[in-house]
PDB file of C-alpha atoms in Angstrom:
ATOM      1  CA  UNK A 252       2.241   4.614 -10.826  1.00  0.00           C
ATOM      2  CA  UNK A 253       4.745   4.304  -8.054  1.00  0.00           C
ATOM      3  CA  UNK A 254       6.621   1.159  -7.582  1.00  0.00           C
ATOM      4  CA  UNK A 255       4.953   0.000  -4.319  1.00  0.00           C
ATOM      5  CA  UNK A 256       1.613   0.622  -6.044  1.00  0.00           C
ATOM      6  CA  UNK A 257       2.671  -1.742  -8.623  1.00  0.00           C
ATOM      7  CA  UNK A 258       3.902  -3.748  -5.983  1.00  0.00           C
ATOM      8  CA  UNK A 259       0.669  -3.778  -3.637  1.00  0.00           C
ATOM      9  CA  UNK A 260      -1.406  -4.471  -7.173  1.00  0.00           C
ATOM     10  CA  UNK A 261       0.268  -7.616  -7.884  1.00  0.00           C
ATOM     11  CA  UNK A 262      -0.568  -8.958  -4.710  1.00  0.00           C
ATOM     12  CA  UNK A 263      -4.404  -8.525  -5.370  1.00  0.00           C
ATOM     13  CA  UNK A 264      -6.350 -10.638  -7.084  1.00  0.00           C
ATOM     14  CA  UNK A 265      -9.976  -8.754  -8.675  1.00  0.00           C
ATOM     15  CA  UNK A 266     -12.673 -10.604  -9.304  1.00  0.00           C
ATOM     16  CA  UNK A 267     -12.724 -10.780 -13.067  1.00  0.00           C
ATOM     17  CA  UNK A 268      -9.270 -13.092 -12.202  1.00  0.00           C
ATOM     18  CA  UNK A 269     -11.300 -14.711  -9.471  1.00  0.00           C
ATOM     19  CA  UNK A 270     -13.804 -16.064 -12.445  1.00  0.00           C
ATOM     20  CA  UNK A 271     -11.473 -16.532 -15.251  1.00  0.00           C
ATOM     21  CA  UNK A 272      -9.153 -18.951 -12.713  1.00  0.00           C
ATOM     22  CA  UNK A 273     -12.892 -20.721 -11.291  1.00  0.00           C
ATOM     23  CA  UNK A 274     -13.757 -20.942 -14.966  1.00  0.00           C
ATOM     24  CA  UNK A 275     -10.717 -22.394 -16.201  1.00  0.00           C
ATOM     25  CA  UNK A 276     -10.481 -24.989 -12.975  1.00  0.00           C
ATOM     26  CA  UNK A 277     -13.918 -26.003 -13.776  1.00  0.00           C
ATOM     27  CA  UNK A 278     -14.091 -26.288 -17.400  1.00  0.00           C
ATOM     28  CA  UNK A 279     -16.847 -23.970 -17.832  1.00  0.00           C
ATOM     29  CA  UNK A 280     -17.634 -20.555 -19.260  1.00  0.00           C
ATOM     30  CA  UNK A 281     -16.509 -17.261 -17.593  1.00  0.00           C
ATOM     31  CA  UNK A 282     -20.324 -16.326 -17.999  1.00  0.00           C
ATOM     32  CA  UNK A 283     -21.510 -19.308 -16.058  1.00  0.00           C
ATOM     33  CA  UNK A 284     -18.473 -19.079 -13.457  1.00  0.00           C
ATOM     34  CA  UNK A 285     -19.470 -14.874 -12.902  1.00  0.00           C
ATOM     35  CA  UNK A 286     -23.117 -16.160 -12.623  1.00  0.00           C
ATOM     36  CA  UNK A 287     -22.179 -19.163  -9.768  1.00  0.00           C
ATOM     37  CA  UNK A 288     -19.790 -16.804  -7.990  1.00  0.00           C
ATOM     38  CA  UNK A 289     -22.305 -13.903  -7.964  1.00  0.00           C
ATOM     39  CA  UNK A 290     -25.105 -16.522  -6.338  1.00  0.00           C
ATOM     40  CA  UNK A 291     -22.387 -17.643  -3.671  1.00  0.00           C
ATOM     41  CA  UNK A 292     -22.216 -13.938  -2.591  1.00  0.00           C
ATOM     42  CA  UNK A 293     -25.650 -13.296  -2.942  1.00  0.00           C
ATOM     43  CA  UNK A 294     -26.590 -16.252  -0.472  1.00  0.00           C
ATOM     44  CA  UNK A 295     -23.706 -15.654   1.427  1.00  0.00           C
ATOM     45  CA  UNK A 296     -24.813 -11.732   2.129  1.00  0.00           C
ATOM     46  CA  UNK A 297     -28.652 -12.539   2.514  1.00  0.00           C
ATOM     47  CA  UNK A 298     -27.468 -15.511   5.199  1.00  0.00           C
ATOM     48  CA  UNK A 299     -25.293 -12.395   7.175  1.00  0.00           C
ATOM     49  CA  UNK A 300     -28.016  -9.935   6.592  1.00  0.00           C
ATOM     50  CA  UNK A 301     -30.412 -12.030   8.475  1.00  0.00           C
ATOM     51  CA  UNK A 302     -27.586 -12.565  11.100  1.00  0.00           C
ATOM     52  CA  UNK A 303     -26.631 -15.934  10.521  1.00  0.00           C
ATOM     53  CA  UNK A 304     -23.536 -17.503  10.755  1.00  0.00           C
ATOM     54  CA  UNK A 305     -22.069 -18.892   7.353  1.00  0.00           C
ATOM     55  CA  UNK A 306     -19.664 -21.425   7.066  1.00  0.00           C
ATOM     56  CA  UNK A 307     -17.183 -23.354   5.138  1.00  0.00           C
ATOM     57  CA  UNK A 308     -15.512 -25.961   7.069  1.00  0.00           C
ATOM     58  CA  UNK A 309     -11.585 -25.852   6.293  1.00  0.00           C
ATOM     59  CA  UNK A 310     -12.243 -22.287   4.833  1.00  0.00           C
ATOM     60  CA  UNK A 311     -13.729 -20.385   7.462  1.00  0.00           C
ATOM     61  CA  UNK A 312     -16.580 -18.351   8.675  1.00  0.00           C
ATOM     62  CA  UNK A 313     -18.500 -15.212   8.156  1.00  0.00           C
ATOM     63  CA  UNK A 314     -20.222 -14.364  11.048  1.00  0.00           C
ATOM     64  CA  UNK A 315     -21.850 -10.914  12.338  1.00  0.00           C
ATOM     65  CA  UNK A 316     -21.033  -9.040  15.415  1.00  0.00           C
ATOM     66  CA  UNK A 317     -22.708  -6.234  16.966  1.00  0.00           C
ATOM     67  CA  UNK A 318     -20.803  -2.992  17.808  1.00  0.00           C
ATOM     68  CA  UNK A 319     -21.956  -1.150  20.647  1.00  0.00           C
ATOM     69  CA  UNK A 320     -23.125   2.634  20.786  1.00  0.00           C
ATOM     70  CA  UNK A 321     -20.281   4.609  22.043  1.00  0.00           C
ATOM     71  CA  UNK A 322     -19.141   8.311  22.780  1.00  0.00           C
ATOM     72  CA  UNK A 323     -16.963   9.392  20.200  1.00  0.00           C
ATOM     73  CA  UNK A 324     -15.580  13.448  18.731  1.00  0.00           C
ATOM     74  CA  UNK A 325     -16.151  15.284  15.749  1.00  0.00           C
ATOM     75  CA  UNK A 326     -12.223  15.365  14.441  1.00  0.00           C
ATOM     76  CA  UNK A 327     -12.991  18.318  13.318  1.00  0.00           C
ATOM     77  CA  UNK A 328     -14.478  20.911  16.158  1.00  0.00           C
ATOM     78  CA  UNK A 329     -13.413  17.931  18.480  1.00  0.00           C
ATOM     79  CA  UNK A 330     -17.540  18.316  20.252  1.00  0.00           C
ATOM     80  CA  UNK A 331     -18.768  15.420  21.936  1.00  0.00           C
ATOM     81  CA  UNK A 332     -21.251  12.754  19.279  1.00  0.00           C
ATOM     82  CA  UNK A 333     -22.346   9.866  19.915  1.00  0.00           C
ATOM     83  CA  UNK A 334     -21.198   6.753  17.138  1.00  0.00           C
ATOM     84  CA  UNK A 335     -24.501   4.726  16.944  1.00  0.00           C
ATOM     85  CA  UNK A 336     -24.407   0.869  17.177  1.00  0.00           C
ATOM     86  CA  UNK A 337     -23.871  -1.151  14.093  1.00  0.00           C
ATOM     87  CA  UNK A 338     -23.539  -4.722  12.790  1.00  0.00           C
ATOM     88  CA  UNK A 339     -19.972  -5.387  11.412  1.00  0.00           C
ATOM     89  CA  UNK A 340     -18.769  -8.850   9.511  1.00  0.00           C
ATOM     90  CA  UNK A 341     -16.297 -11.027  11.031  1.00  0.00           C
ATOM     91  CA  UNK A 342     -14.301 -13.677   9.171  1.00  0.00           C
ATOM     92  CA  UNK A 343     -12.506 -16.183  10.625  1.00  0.00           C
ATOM     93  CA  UNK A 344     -10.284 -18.589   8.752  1.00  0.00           C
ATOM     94  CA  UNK A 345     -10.468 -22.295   9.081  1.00  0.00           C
ATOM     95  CA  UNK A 346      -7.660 -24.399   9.826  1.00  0.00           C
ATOM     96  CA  UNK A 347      -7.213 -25.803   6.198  1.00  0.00           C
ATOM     97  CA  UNK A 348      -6.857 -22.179   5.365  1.00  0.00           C
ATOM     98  CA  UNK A 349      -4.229 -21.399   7.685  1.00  0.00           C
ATOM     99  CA  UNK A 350      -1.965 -24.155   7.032  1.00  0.00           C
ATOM    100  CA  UNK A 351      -2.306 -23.572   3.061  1.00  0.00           C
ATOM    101  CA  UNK A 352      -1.290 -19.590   3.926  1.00  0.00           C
ATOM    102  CA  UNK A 353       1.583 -20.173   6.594  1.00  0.00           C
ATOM    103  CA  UNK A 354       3.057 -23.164   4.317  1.00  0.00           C
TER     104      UNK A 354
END
């Protein structure tokens, strides 16, 4: 692996870390951490699906935008198409969360 690979992987954090460091914080099993974490996400995606806004004040929010229909090419034989509309996920950070990052 190239050196900015290794580089770029230490500055990632997977979940299986994400539950090992909530499970060690909260003095509970990995098993119940995965299972908490996986109901967060789960409530977190079904709020989004049915376009809601979710948020965590001094975190930040999830929110959904919609993206228009617009002309776009095939890169490839560069013809005309037209890119349907489509819901995309926003986030944007709270202020707690920006301090703690630009410290």
């Amino acid at each position: 692996m190239p050196a900015a690979a290794d580089q770029d992987r230490e500055t990632r954090m997977n979940k299986a870390e994400i539950v090992a460091d909530v499970a060690d914080r909260a003095g509970v099993t990995q098993t119940d951490a995965a299972r908490t974490i996986d109901l967060l996400l789960s409530a977190v995606t079904d709020a989004l699906s049915r376009g809601e806004t979710v948020q965590f004040r001094g975190f930040g929010r999830f929110l959904v935008k919609t993206s228009p229909a617009r002309p776009g090419r095939n890169p490839r034989t560069g013809a005309p198409v037209e890119v349907p509309a489509r819901a995309v996920v926003k986030f944007r950070p709270g202020q707690a969360l920006a301090d703690a990052v630009n410290r």
